[in-house]
Coordinates of C-alpha atoms in Angstrom, one line a residue:
X6 CA -2.1 -29.9 -102.5
X7 CA -3.7 -26.5 -101.6
X8 CA -2.1 -24.1 -99.2
X9 CA -3.0 -24.3 -95.6
X10 CA -4.0 -20.9 -94.0
X11 CA -3.3 -20.5 -90.2
X12 CA -6.1 -18.7 -88.6
X13 CA -5.5 -16.4 -85.6
X14 CA -7.0 -18.0 -82.5
X15 CA -6.4 -17.8 -78.8
X16 CA -3.8 -20.1 -77.4
X17 CA -1.9 -20.4 -80.7
X18 CA 1.6 -19.0 -81.6
X19 CA 0.5 -17.0 -84.5
X20 CA 3.1 -14.6 -85.2
X21 CA 3.5 -17.0 -88.2
X22 CA 0.1 -16.2 -89.6
X23 CA 0.5 -16.5 -93.2
X24 CA 0.1 -19.0 -96.1
X25 CA 2.0 -22.3 -95.3
X26 CA 3.6 -24.0 -98.4
X27 CA 2.1 -26.9 -100.1
X28 CA 2.8 -30.1 -98.0
X29 CA 2.5 -28.3 -94.7
X30 CA -0.4 -28.8 -92.1
X31 CA -1.1 -26.9 -88.9
X32 CA -2.1 -28.4 -85.7
X33 CA -3.7 -26.0 -82.9
X34 CA -6.6 -25.7 -80.5
X35 CA -8.9 -24.4 -83.3
X36 CA -8.8 -22.4 -86.6
X37 CA -6.0 -24.5 -88.1
X38 CA -6.1 -27.4 -90.4
X39 CA -6.5 -29.9 -87.6
X40 CA -7.0 -30.1 -83.9
X41 CA -5.2 -33.4 -83.4
X42 CA -2.0 -34.8 -84.6
X43 CA -3.6 -38.2 -85.3
X44 CA -5.8 -36.5 -87.8
X45 CA -2.9 -34.5 -89.4
X46 CA -0.9 -37.7 -89.8
X47 CA -3.9 -39.5 -91.5
X48 CA -4.4 -36.7 -93.8
X49 CA -0.8 -36.0 -94.7
X50 CA 1.0 -37.4 -97.6
X51 CA 4.4 -39.0 -97.3
X52 CA 7.1 -36.2 -97.1
X53 CA 4.7 -33.5 -95.7
X54 CA 5.5 -31.4 -92.7
X55 CA 3.0 -31.1 -89.6
X56 CA 3.3 -27.7 -87.9
X57 CA 2.6 -27.6 -84.2
X58 CA 1.0 -24.3 -83.7
X59 CA 0.1 -24.2 -80.1
X60 CA 2.0 -23.6 -77.0
X61 CA 1.0 -27.0 -75.3
X62 CA -0.8 -29.8 -77.2
X63 CA -1.9 -32.8 -75.2
X64 CA -2.1 -36.1 -77.2
X65 CA -0.6 -39.5 -76.8
X66 CA -0.5 -43.1 -78.7
X67 CA 0.4 -41.6 -82.1
X68 CA 1.8 -44.0 -84.7
X69 CA 3.9 -42.7 -87.5
X70 CA 3.4 -44.9 -90.7
X71 CA 4.6 -42.6 -93.5
X72 CA 7.6 -40.3 -93.8
X73 CA 6.8 -37.0 -91.9
X74 CA 8.5 -33.9 -90.2
X75 CA 6.9 -32.4 -87.1
X76 CA 8.0 -28.8 -86.6
X77 CA 7.7 -26.2 -83.9
X78 CA 8.8 -22.7 -83.7
X79 CA 11.1 -23.3 -80.8
X80 CA 11.3 -25.9 -78.0
X81 CA 10.3 -23.4 -75.3
X82 CA 7.3 -22.3 -77.3
X83 CA 5.7 -25.5 -78.6
X84 CA 5.3 -28.5 -76.5
X85 CA 3.7 -31.9 -77.2
X86 CA 2.8 -33.9 -74.0
X87 CA 1.0 -37.2 -73.4
X88 CA -0.7 -35.8 -70.3
X89 CA -0.8 -32.5 -68.2
X90 CA 1.3 -34.1 -65.5
X91 CA 4.0 -36.6 -65.6
X92 CA 3.4 -40.4 -64.6
X93 CA -0.3 -39.8 -65.4
X94 CA -0.5 -40.9 -69.0
X95 CA -0.9 -44.5 -70.0
X96 CA 1.0 -44.3 -73.3
X97 CA 4.0 -43.0 -75.0
X98 CA 3.7 -40.0 -77.4
X99 CA 4.9 -41.6 -80.7
X100 CA 5.9 -44.9 -82.4
X101 CA 7.9 -44.8 -85.4
X102 CA 7.3 -47.8 -87.5
X103 CA 9.9 -49.8 -89.5
X104 CA 10.7 -48.3 -92.9
X105 CA 9.5 -44.8 -91.9
X106 CA 11.6 -41.6 -91.8
X107 CA 10.5 -39.2 -89.0
X108 CA 12.0 -35.8 -87.9
X109 CA 11.1 -33.7 -84.9
X110 CA 12.5 -30.2 -84.7
X111 CA 12.4 -27.3 -82.2
X112 CA 9.7 -29.1 -80.0
X113 CA 9.5 -30.1 -76.4
X114 CA 8.2 -33.8 -75.9
X115 CA 7.0 -34.5 -72.4
X116 CA 5.1 -36.7 -69.9
X117 CA 5.1 -40.0 -71.9
X118 CA 4.4 -42.8 -69.4
X119 CA 4.4 -46.6 -70.2
X120 CA 3.5 -48.8 -67.2
X121 CA 5.2 -51.8 -68.5
X122 CA 7.1 -51.6 -72.1
X123 CA 9.8 -49.8 -73.9
X124 CA 10.0 -46.1 -75.1
X125 CA 8.3 -43.9 -72.6
X126 CA 8.3 -40.9 -75.0
X127 CA 9.1 -42.4 -78.6
X128 CA 9.9 -46.0 -79.7
X129 CA 11.8 -45.9 -83.0
X130 CA 12.1 -48.9 -85.5
X131 CA 12.5 -46.6 -88.6
X132 CA 14.8 -43.6 -89.1
X133 CA 14.3 -41.0 -86.5
X134 CA 16.0 -37.5 -86.2
X135 CA 15.7 -35.1 -83.2
X136 CA 16.9 -31.6 -83.8
X137 CA 16.9 -28.9 -81.2
X138 CA 14.3 -30.7 -79.1
X139 CA 13.6 -30.9 -75.3
X140 CA 12.8 -34.4 -74.1
X141 CA 11.7 -34.4 -70.5
X142 CA 9.6 -36.0 -67.8
X143 CA 9.0 -39.3 -69.6
X144 CA 8.8 -42.4 -67.5
X145 CA 8.7 -46.3 -67.7
X146 CA 7.4 -48.1 -64.7
X147 CA 6.6 -51.6 -63.6
X148 CA 8.4 -54.9 -63.0
X149 CA 10.6 -56.5 -65.6
X150 CA 13.3 -55.3 -68.0
X151 CA 12.1 -52.2 -69.8
X152 CA 14.1 -49.7 -71.8
X153 CA 14.4 -46.2 -72.9
X154 CA 12.3 -43.9 -70.9
X155 CA 13.0 -41.1 -73.3
X156 CA 13.7 -43.0 -76.6
X157 CA 13.8 -46.7 -77.3
X158 CA 15.8 -47.0 -80.6
X159 CA 16.0 -50.3 -82.7
X160 CA 16.4 -48.6 -85.9
X161 CA 18.5 -45.4 -86.9
X162 CA 18.6 -42.4 -84.6
X163 CA 20.2 -39.0 -84.9
X164 CA 20.0 -36.5 -81.9
X165 CA 21.4 -32.9 -82.5
X166 CA 21.2 -30.0 -80.2
X167 CA 18.8 -31.6 -77.9
X168 CA 18.4 -31.9 -74.1
X169 CA 17.2 -34.8 -72.2
X170 CA 16.0 -34.1 -68.7
X171 CA 14.3 -36.2 -66.0
X172 CA 13.5 -39.3 -68.1
X173 CA 13.4 -42.3 -65.8
X174 CA 13.1 -46.1 -66.1
X175 CA 12.1 -47.3 -62.8
X176 CA 13.6 -49.9 -60.5
X177 CA 14.6 -52.7 -60.6
X178 CA 16.0 -53.4 -64.2
X179 CA 15.3 -50.6 -66.7
X180 CA 18.2 -49.1 -68.8
X181 CA 18.7 -45.9 -70.7
X182 CA 16.9 -43.2 -68.9
X183 CA 17.5 -40.7 -71.9
X184 CA 18.1 -43.2 -74.6
X185 CA 18.4 -46.9 -75.0
X186 CA 20.0 -47.9 -78.3
X187 CA 19.8 -51.3 -79.7
X188 CA 20.2 -50.1 -83.3
X189 CA 22.3 -47.3 -84.6
X190 CA 22.7 -43.9 -82.8
X191 CA 24.4 -40.7 -83.4
X192 CA 24.3 -37.9 -80.7
X193 CA 25.7 -34.6 -81.3
X194 CA 25.9 -31.3 -79.3
X195 CA 23.3 -32.6 -76.8
X196 CA 22.8 -32.4 -73.0
X197 CA 21.6 -35.2 -70.7
X198 CA 20.8 -34.0 -67.2
X199 CA 19.1 -35.7 -64.1
X200 CA 18.0 -38.8 -66.0
X201 CA 17.7 -42.1 -64.1
X202 CA 17.9 -45.7 -64.6
X203 CA 19.5 -49.0 -63.5
X204 CA 22.3 -48.6 -66.0
X205 CA 23.1 -45.9 -68.6
X206 CA 21.0 -43.2 -67.2
X207 CA 21.9 -40.9 -70.0
X208 CA 22.3 -43.6 -72.7
X209 CA 22.6 -47.2 -72.5
X210 CA 24.2 -48.8 -75.8
X211 CA 23.6 -52.3 -76.9
X212 CA 24.1 -51.5 -80.6
X213 CA 26.4 -49.0 -82.3
X214 CA 26.5 -45.5 -81.0
X215 CA 28.7 -42.4 -81.9
X216 CA 28.6 -39.5 -79.3
X217 CA 30.1 -36.2 -80.0
X218 CA 30.5 -32.9 -78.1
X219 CA 27.6 -33.8 -75.6
X220 CA 27.4 -33.1 -71.8
X221 CA 26.2 -35.7 -69.4
X222 CA 25.9 -34.4 -65.8
X223 CA 24.2 -35.4 -62.5
X224 CA 22.3 -38.5 -64.0
X225 CA 21.8 -41.2 -61.3
X226 CA 21.9 -45.0 -61.6
X227 CA 21.4 -48.0 -59.3
X228 CA 24.0 -50.2 -60.9
X229 CA 26.5 -49.0 -63.6
X230 CA 27.3 -45.9 -65.8
X231 CA 25.4 -42.9 -64.6
X232 CA 26.1 -41.1 -68.0
X233 CA 26.7 -43.8 -70.5
X234 CA 26.8 -47.6 -70.4
X235 CA 28.2 -49.8 -73.1
X236 CA 27.0 -53.5 -73.0
X237 CA 29.2 -56.4 -74.1
X238 CA 27.3 -56.4 -77.4
X239 CA 27.8 -52.7 -78.0
X240 CA 30.3 -50.6 -80.1
X241 CA 30.8 -47.1 -78.9
X242 CA 32.5 -44.0 -80.3
X243 CA 33.1 -41.1 -77.9
X244 CA 34.8 -37.7 -78.8
X245 CA 34.8 -34.3 -77.1
X246 CA 32.2 -35.5 -74.4
X247 CA 31.9 -34.3 -70.7
X248 CA 30.6 -36.9 -68.3
X249 CA 30.5 -36.0 -64.6
X250 CA 28.6 -35.8 -61.4
X251 CA 26.7 -39.0 -61.6
X252 CA 24.9 -40.3 -58.4
X253 CA 23.7 -43.6 -57.1
X254 CA 20.1 -44.3 -56.9
X255 CA 19.7 -42.7 -53.4
X256 CA 21.2 -39.4 -55.0
X257 CA 23.5 -39.3 -52.1
X258 CA 26.9 -40.6 -53.3
X259 CA 29.0 -40.2 -56.5
X260 CA 28.7 -43.0 -59.0
X261 CA 30.6 -44.0 -62.0
X262 CA 29.8 -41.9 -65.2
X263 CA 30.9 -44.3 -67.7
X264 CA 31.0 -48.1 -67.8
X265 CA 32.1 -50.2 -70.5
X266 CA 30.8 -53.8 -69.8
X267 CA 33.1 -55.6 -72.2
X268 CA 32.0 -53.8 -75.4
X269 CA 34.1 -52.4 -78.2
X270 CA 35.1 -48.7 -77.5
X271 CA 36.9 -46.0 -79.4
X272 CA 37.5 -42.8 -77.6
X273 CA 39.3 -39.4 -77.9
X274 CA 39.3 -36.0 -76.0
X275 CA 36.6 -36.9 -73.6
X276 CA 36.5 -35.5 -70.0
X277 CA 35.2 -38.2 -67.8
X278 CA 35.1 -37.6 -63.9
X279 CA 34.7 -41.3 -63.0
X280 CA 35.4 -44.1 -65.5
X281 CA 36.4 -47.0 -63.4
X282 CA 39.8 -47.2 -65.2
X283 CA 38.2 -47.2 -68.7
X284 CA 38.7 -44.6 -71.5
X285 CA 42.5 -44.2 -72.4
X286 CA 42.4 -42.7 -76.0
X287 CA 44.2 -39.5 -77.1
X288 CA 43.3 -36.6 -75.2
X289 CA 41.1 -38.3 -72.8
X290 CA 40.9 -37.2 -69.1
X291 CA 39.4 -38.9 -66.3
X292 CA 39.5 -39.6 -62.5
X293 CA 41.5 -37.0 -60.5
X294 CA 42.9 -35.5 -63.8
X295 CA 39.4 -34.4 -64.8
X296 CA 39.0 -31.6 -62.4
X297 CA 38.1 -28.9 -62.1
X298 CA 34.8 -29.4 -64.0
X299 CA 33.0 -26.1 -63.3
X300 CA 29.6 -26.9 -64.7
X301 CA 26.4 -25.1 -63.7
X302 CA 24.3 -27.1 -61.1
X303 CA 21.2 -26.6 -62.9
X304 CA 19.9 -26.2 -66.5
X305 CA 20.3 -22.6 -67.9
X306 CA 16.6 -22.3 -69.0
X307 CA 17.2 -19.5 -71.5
X308 CA 20.5 -19.7 -73.0
X309 CA 19.7 -21.6 -76.1
X310 CA 18.5 -20.0 -79.3
X311 CA 16.3 -22.8 -80.0
X312 CA 14.8 -23.1 -76.4
X313 CA 16.6 -26.2 -75.4
X314 CA 18.2 -25.6 -72.0
X315 CA 22.0 -26.4 -71.6
X316 CA 24.4 -26.6 -68.9
X317 CA 26.9 -23.8 -68.8
X318 CA 30.7 -24.0 -68.3
X319 CA 32.4 -21.5 -66.3
X320 CA 36.1 -20.0 -66.4
X321 CA 38.8 -22.5 -65.3
X322 CA 37.0 -25.7 -66.4
X323 CA 39.1 -28.4 -67.9
X324 CA 36.6 -28.7 -70.8
X325 CA 37.8 -25.3 -72.0
X326 CA 40.1 -25.4 -75.2
X327 CA 40.8 -29.2 -74.7
X328 CA 38.6 -30.6 -77.6
X329 CA 39.5 -31.5 -81.2
X330 CA 38.1 -30.6 -84.6
X331 CA 38.8 -33.6 -86.8
X332 CA 36.0 -35.8 -87.9
X333 CA 35.2 -38.9 -85.9
X334 CA 33.8 -42.1 -87.1
X335 CA 32.4 -40.2 -90.2
X336 CA 30.7 -37.5 -88.0
X337 CA 32.0 -33.9 -88.3
X338 CA 32.6 -32.0 -85.2
X339 CA 30.1 -29.3 -85.0
X340 CA 31.3 -25.6 -85.4
X341 CA 28.5 -24.3 -83.3
X342 CA 27.6 -25.3 -79.8
X343 CA 24.1 -26.5 -78.6
X344 CA 23.0 -22.8 -78.0
X345 CA 23.9 -21.8 -81.6
X346 CA 27.1 -20.1 -80.6
X347 CA 30.0 -20.5 -82.9
X348 CA 32.8 -22.4 -81.4
X349 CA 36.0 -20.4 -81.2
X350 CA 39.8 -21.3 -81.2
X351 CA 40.5 -24.8 -79.9
X352 CA 36.9 -26.4 -79.5
X353 CA 35.7 -27.0 -76.1
X354 CA 34.6 -30.4 -74.7
X355 CA 30.9 -30.9 -74.1
X356 CA 27.9 -29.2 -75.7
X357 CA 28.6 -25.7 -74.4
X358 CA 31.4 -23.4 -75.7
X359 CA 32.9 -21.0 -73.3
X360 CA 33.4 -17.4 -74.0
X361 CA 35.0 -15.0 -71.7
X362 CA 32.2 -12.9 -70.4
X363 CA 34.5 -10.0 -69.6
X364 CA 36.1 -10.1 -73.1
X365 CA 32.9 -10.4 -75.2
X366 CA 32.6 -8.1 -78.1
X367 CA 29.4 -6.3 -78.4
X368 CA 27.0 -6.8 -81.4
X369 CA 28.3 -4.3 -84.0
X370 CA 25.8 -2.8 -86.5
X371 CA 26.9 -1.4 -89.9
X372 CA 23.3 -0.2 -90.8
X373 CA 19.8 0.2 -89.2
X374 CA 17.2 1.7 -91.7
X375 CA 13.5 1.8 -92.0
X376 CA 11.0 2.7 -94.9
X377 CA 7.4 2.9 -95.7
X378 CA 6.0 0.1 -97.9
X379 CA 2.8 0.7 -100.0
X380 CA 1.7 3.3 -97.2
X381 CA 0.5 0.4 -95.1
X382 CA 3.7 -0.9 -93.3
X383 CA 7.2 0.0 -92.4
X384 CA 10.0 -2.3 -93.0
X385 CA 13.0 -2.2 -90.6
X386 CA 16.3 -3.4 -91.7
X387 CA 19.6 -3.9 -89.9
X388 CA 23.1 -5.5 -90.7
X389 CA 25.5 -6.8 -88.0
X390 CA 29.2 -6.9 -88.7
X391 CA 30.0 -9.3 -85.9
X392 CA 28.1 -10.7 -82.9
X393 CA 29.2 -12.2 -79.6
X394 CA 26.9 -14.4 -77.5
X395 CA 24.0 -12.9 -79.0
X396 CA 20.7 -14.7 -78.4
X397 CA 18.7 -12.3 -80.6
X398 CA 17.0 -8.9 -80.9
X399 CA 14.0 -7.1 -79.4
X400 CA 12.5 -4.2 -81.5
X401 CA 10.7 -1.3 -79.8
X402 CA 8.6 1.5 -81.3
X403 CA 7.1 4.8 -80.0
X404 CA 5.1 7.6 -81.6
X405 CA 5.1 11.3 -80.7
X406 CA 7.4 11.0 -77.7
X407 CA 5.1 8.2 -76.1
X408 CA 6.6 5.4 -74.1
X409 CA 8.7 2.8 -75.9
X410 CA 6.6 -0.4 -76.7
X411 CA 8.1 -3.8 -77.6
X412 CA 6.7 -4.9 -81.0
X413 CA 8.8 -7.9 -81.9
X414 CA 10.9 -10.4 -79.8
X415 CA 13.3 -13.2 -81.0
X416 CA 11.6 -15.7 -78.7
X417 CA 8.4 -15.4 -80.7
X418 CA 10.0 -14.5 -84.2
X419 CA 12.5 -16.8 -85.4
X420 CA 13.8 -14.3 -87.9
X421 CA 15.2 -12.1 -85.0
X422 CA 17.3 -14.9 -83.6
X423 CA 21.0 -14.0 -83.2
X424 CA 23.9 -15.8 -84.7
X425 CA 25.5 -16.7 -81.3
X426 CA 29.2 -15.5 -81.8
X427 CA 30.4 -14.8 -85.3
X428 CA 32.5 -12.4 -87.3
X429 CA 30.5 -12.8 -90.4
X430 CA 28.0 -10.0 -91.7
X431 CA 24.3 -10.9 -91.0
X432 CA 21.2 -9.2 -92.3
X433 CA 17.9 -9.0 -90.5
X434 CA 14.6 -7.3 -91.2
X435 CA 11.1 -6.8 -89.7
X436 CA 7.9 -5.7 -91.3
X437 CA 5.8 -3.5 -88.9
X438 CA 2.1 -3.8 -90.1
X439 CA 0.6 -2.1 -87.1
X440 CA 1.2 1.5 -88.1
X441 CA -0.8 4.3 -89.4
X442 CA 0.3 6.2 -92.6
X443 CA 1.5 9.7 -92.0
X444 CA 2.1 9.2 -88.3
X445 CA 5.7 9.7 -87.1
X446 CA 7.3 6.6 -85.5
X447 CA 10.7 6.0 -83.9
X448 CA 12.3 2.6 -83.6
X449 CA 15.2 1.3 -81.4
X450 CA 16.9 -2.1 -81.2
X451 CA 18.3 -4.1 -78.4
X452 CA 20.3 -7.3 -78.5
X453 CA 20.1 -9.9 -75.7
X454 CA 23.2 -11.8 -74.8
X455 CA 23.4 -15.3 -73.1
X456 CA 23.2 -13.9 -69.6
X457 CA 19.9 -12.2 -70.5
X458 CA 21.2 -8.5 -70.5
X459 CA 19.8 -6.0 -73.1
X460 CA 22.1 -3.6 -74.9
X461 CA 20.4 -0.9 -76.9
X462 CA 22.4 0.3 -79.9
X463 CA 20.7 2.7 -82.3
X464 CA 17.5 4.8 -82.6
X465 CA 16.0 5.8 -85.9
X466 CA 13.0 7.9 -86.8
X467 CA 11.0 6.9 -89.8
X468 CA 11.5 9.5 -92.4
X469 CA 14.6 10.8 -90.7
X470 CA 18.2 10.0 -91.1
X471 CA 19.4 9.8 -87.5
X472 CA 22.1 7.3 -86.9
X473 CA 21.6 5.7 -90.3
X474 CA 24.8 4.2 -91.7
X475 CA 25.5 3.5 -95.3
X476 CA 26.2 -0.2 -96.3
X477 CA 30.0 -0.7 -96.5
X478 CA 29.5 -3.2 -99.5
X479 CA 27.0 -4.0 -102.4
X480 CA 24.1 -6.1 -100.9
X481 CA 20.9 -7.6 -102.3
X482 CA 18.9 -9.2 -99.6
X483 CA 16.2 -11.9 -99.9
X484 CA 12.8 -10.6 -100.8
X485 CA 10.1 -10.4 -98.0
X486 CA 7.7 -12.1 -97.7
X487 CA 8.9 -15.3 -99.7
X488 CA 6.8 -17.1 -100.9
X489 CA 4.5 -14.1 -101.7
X490 CA 1.1 -13.4 -102.8
X491 CA 0.4 -10.8 -104.4
X492 CA 3.4 -8.6 -103.5
X493 CA 6.9 -8.7 -102.1
X494 CA 9.6 -6.2 -101.2
X495 CA 13.1 -6.4 -102.7
X496 CA 15.8 -4.4 -100.7
X497 CA 19.4 -3.6 -101.8
X498 CA 22.2 -1.5 -100.5
X499 CA 24.9 0.6 -102.3
X500 CA 28.1 1.6 -100.5
X501 CA 28.6 4.4 -103.1
X502 CA 26.8 6.2 -105.9
X503 CA 26.3 3.7 -108.9
X504 CA 24.3 3.1 -112.0
X505 CA 21.6 0.6 -111.0
X506 CA 19.5 -1.9 -112.9
X507 CA 16.9 -4.3 -111.2
X508 CA 15.2 -6.8 -113.6
X509 CA 12.8 -9.5 -112.8
X510 CA 13.0 -12.7 -115.0
X511 CA 11.0 -15.9 -115.2
X512 CA 12.3 -19.5 -115.3
X513 CA 12.7 -19.2 -119.1
X514 CA 15.0 -16.2 -118.9
X515 CA 12.3 -13.8 -120.2
X516 CA 12.1 -10.3 -118.8
X517 CA 9.0 -9.9 -116.6
X518 CA 9.4 -6.5 -115.1
X519 CA 12.1 -3.8 -115.0
X520 CA 12.2 -1.5 -112.0
X521 CA 15.5 0.5 -111.8
X522 CA 17.6 1.7 -114.5
X523 CA 19.3 4.9 -113.1
X524 CA 22.2 6.4 -111.1
X525 CA 21.4 6.2 -107.5
X526 CA 23.1 7.6 -104.5
X527 CA 24.7 5.4 -101.7
X528 CA 22.2 4.0 -99.1
X529 CA 19.5 1.4 -98.8
X530 CA 16.6 1.0 -101.3
X531 CA 13.2 -0.8 -101.0
X532 CA 11.3 -1.8 -104.3
X533 CA 7.7 -3.3 -104.1
X534 CA 7.0 -5.7 -107.0
X535 CA 3.2 -6.3 -107.0
X536 CA 3.6 -9.5 -108.9
X537 CA 2.7 -8.0 -112.2
X538 CA 4.4 -7.9 -115.6
X539 CA 5.5 -4.7 -117.3
X540 CA 2.0 -4.6 -118.9
X541 CA 0.2 -4.9 -115.6
X542 CA -0.8 -8.5 -115.9
X543 CA -0.7 -10.6 -112.8
X544 CA 1.8 -13.3 -112.9
X545 CA 1.2 -17.0 -112.3
X546 CA 2.3 -19.4 -109.6
X547 CA 6.1 -20.2 -110.0
X548 CA 9.6 -19.3 -109.5
X549 CA 11.0 -15.8 -110.5
X550 CA 14.3 -14.3 -110.3
X551 CA 15.5 -10.7 -109.3
X552 CA 18.8 -9.6 -110.7
X553 CA 20.4 -6.4 -109.6
X554 CA 23.3 -4.9 -111.4
X555 CA 25.2 -2.0 -109.7
X556 CA 28.3 -0.7 -111.4
X557 CA 30.7 -3.9 -111.8
X558 CA 28.5 -5.9 -109.2
X559 CA 25.7 -8.1 -109.8
X560 CA 23.6 -10.5 -107.7
X561 CA 20.5 -12.7 -108.2
X562 CA 17.8 -14.0 -105.7
X563 CA 15.1 -16.4 -106.4
X564 CA 11.5 -15.7 -105.4
X565 CA 8.3 -17.9 -105.3
X566 CA 4.9 -16.7 -106.2
X567 CA 2.1 -18.8 -104.9
X568 CA -1.7 -18.4 -105.2

C-alpha cells in the first residue's frame, strides 16, 4: 500500500503534516485521503488505521465490517459527531458487526440519536476497545425498552481512560445511559458523570462486567442504580471504584448508587455512598462510612493529558490511599490514573489519583539544548529527571530581543505531553523548521501542571551555552523523524569525555555508514544521516540500526526508511 500524504488545509489539525505509514488513511474536510469515514472504511484493508484529521467531523450511520482502528490526536482536538446538535440526528455513529475488531483512540464521539433502538453512539456485536475517548451527548428516545445511549454491547468491550457524559436513555424503560452490557465488558480508569436512564445510568450489566478504578458521580435514575445496576442474570466484579452523588429522575433527591438485582457480585475496596445494604467485600465502604467523598461538582475540562475530562478528588477524601494494587479477575490495576498521572504510594480509589498540591515537586530538568540541522532548522532537546502533575510543555522563541512567541504546545503536539508524575528520566525534542539560518534565536520552556499554571525553567540561546547542563549519563535518543525520507537526525549525550563510534547497519548486519570515530567532550551531539551509504548511494526502503559505542557503553536504535 502506498503512503498517504496529509495536505495542509484550513480546519485540519495538521501539526502532523508528514507521510503516514502504510495502512494509514486520513479523513478531513479536504486535501486528505478521504472526506468521509464511510469512504475510508470502504477503501481500507483489514488491520488499517483511519486517522481523523479534523477538529469536528459530522457523519453518522457508519458500519464497521473489517478490523480497523480509528485514531485522533486527542479527545479535545478531534470529534466525530452524528449531528451538529444533540437529539437532532436520526442515527447512531457506528455499528460494529459480529466477528469484527474495532478500536477508537483519543477521539470524542458525540450527538448520536436513535429514536427507537439500542446504542445511541455505538452498538457492538464484535470486539470493541475505547481508549482515551470522550463519549458525550448521545441519546435514545421513544416508547419501549431500549438500551445503551452511549454503547450497547452484546460482544466484547474494553473501555480504558475514557469519560461518559450526558448520555441518556429516555423514560420510561431504558437502561444503561453510559453503557448497557449484555456481553463481556471491562472498564478501567474511566469516569461516568451526569448520565441518565431508568436503571444503571452509568452502566447496566446483564452479562459479565469487570470495573476497576473508575468514578461514577451525579448520574440520575428513575428506578435503581444511578451509577451501576447488576441484573439478576449479570455477573459483576468491582474493585477500587467510587460511586456517589446519584440522583432520582427529577434530579432533586439522592438515589442509590449501586443496585444488585439478584445477580452475582464480587467486590473489593470500593467506596459507594449508597448501596442499599449490598457490597460487603474486603475494603468496601458505603453508606455513612463512605464520607467525606470530596469530589469536584463538575468535570475538570483540562486536567487530562489525552483530552478526556475527569472529576478531581480533593484533600481529605476517603478515596485517598484506600485502594489496592493486586490484580482482580485477571485485570491488572492501572499504575497511572485517567489523566496519565502515575499513581503513588497506596493507590487511590476511582479514576483520579490525588497529589498534595502544596507538596508537589516541580519538573526537574537535567538538560536543555539546541542545535542547527542542515542549516534549515533548529532541534531543541531537553531531559527531565522527575515530573509532578505535568500535563506537558510549551516552547517559546524570540529573536533579537523581540517578544516571546509560542511555537509549540502540548495540546497540539503529542510529543510534548508530560508524564504526569514520575521519578523516571524522560527525553523530549522539538524541531523548529520556521527559522532563518544565521539569525540569532532564543528559546524558553514552560511546563503546565494539572491546575493550568505555567512554570518557566530555562532559557537558551542558539549558538550559546547559557544554562545548558551536561547529561548525567550516557544517552542515545531515538532518531527524528522516524520513519524518515530522505534524512534523519541521531542525537546522543556524553556525561564525560569519551571515545565515540557511531555506525549504521542494515538488517543483514552489514555496515552502511560510519559517522563518528573520535574522542569527544562531554555534552550533546546531533548527527544528520542523509540516507546514504559511505559511497554516497541512496539507501532503499527498509529497517536500519544505529549503534553508538562510547567508552564501555553501547546502545542501539532501530530506524525505518520509507519512500
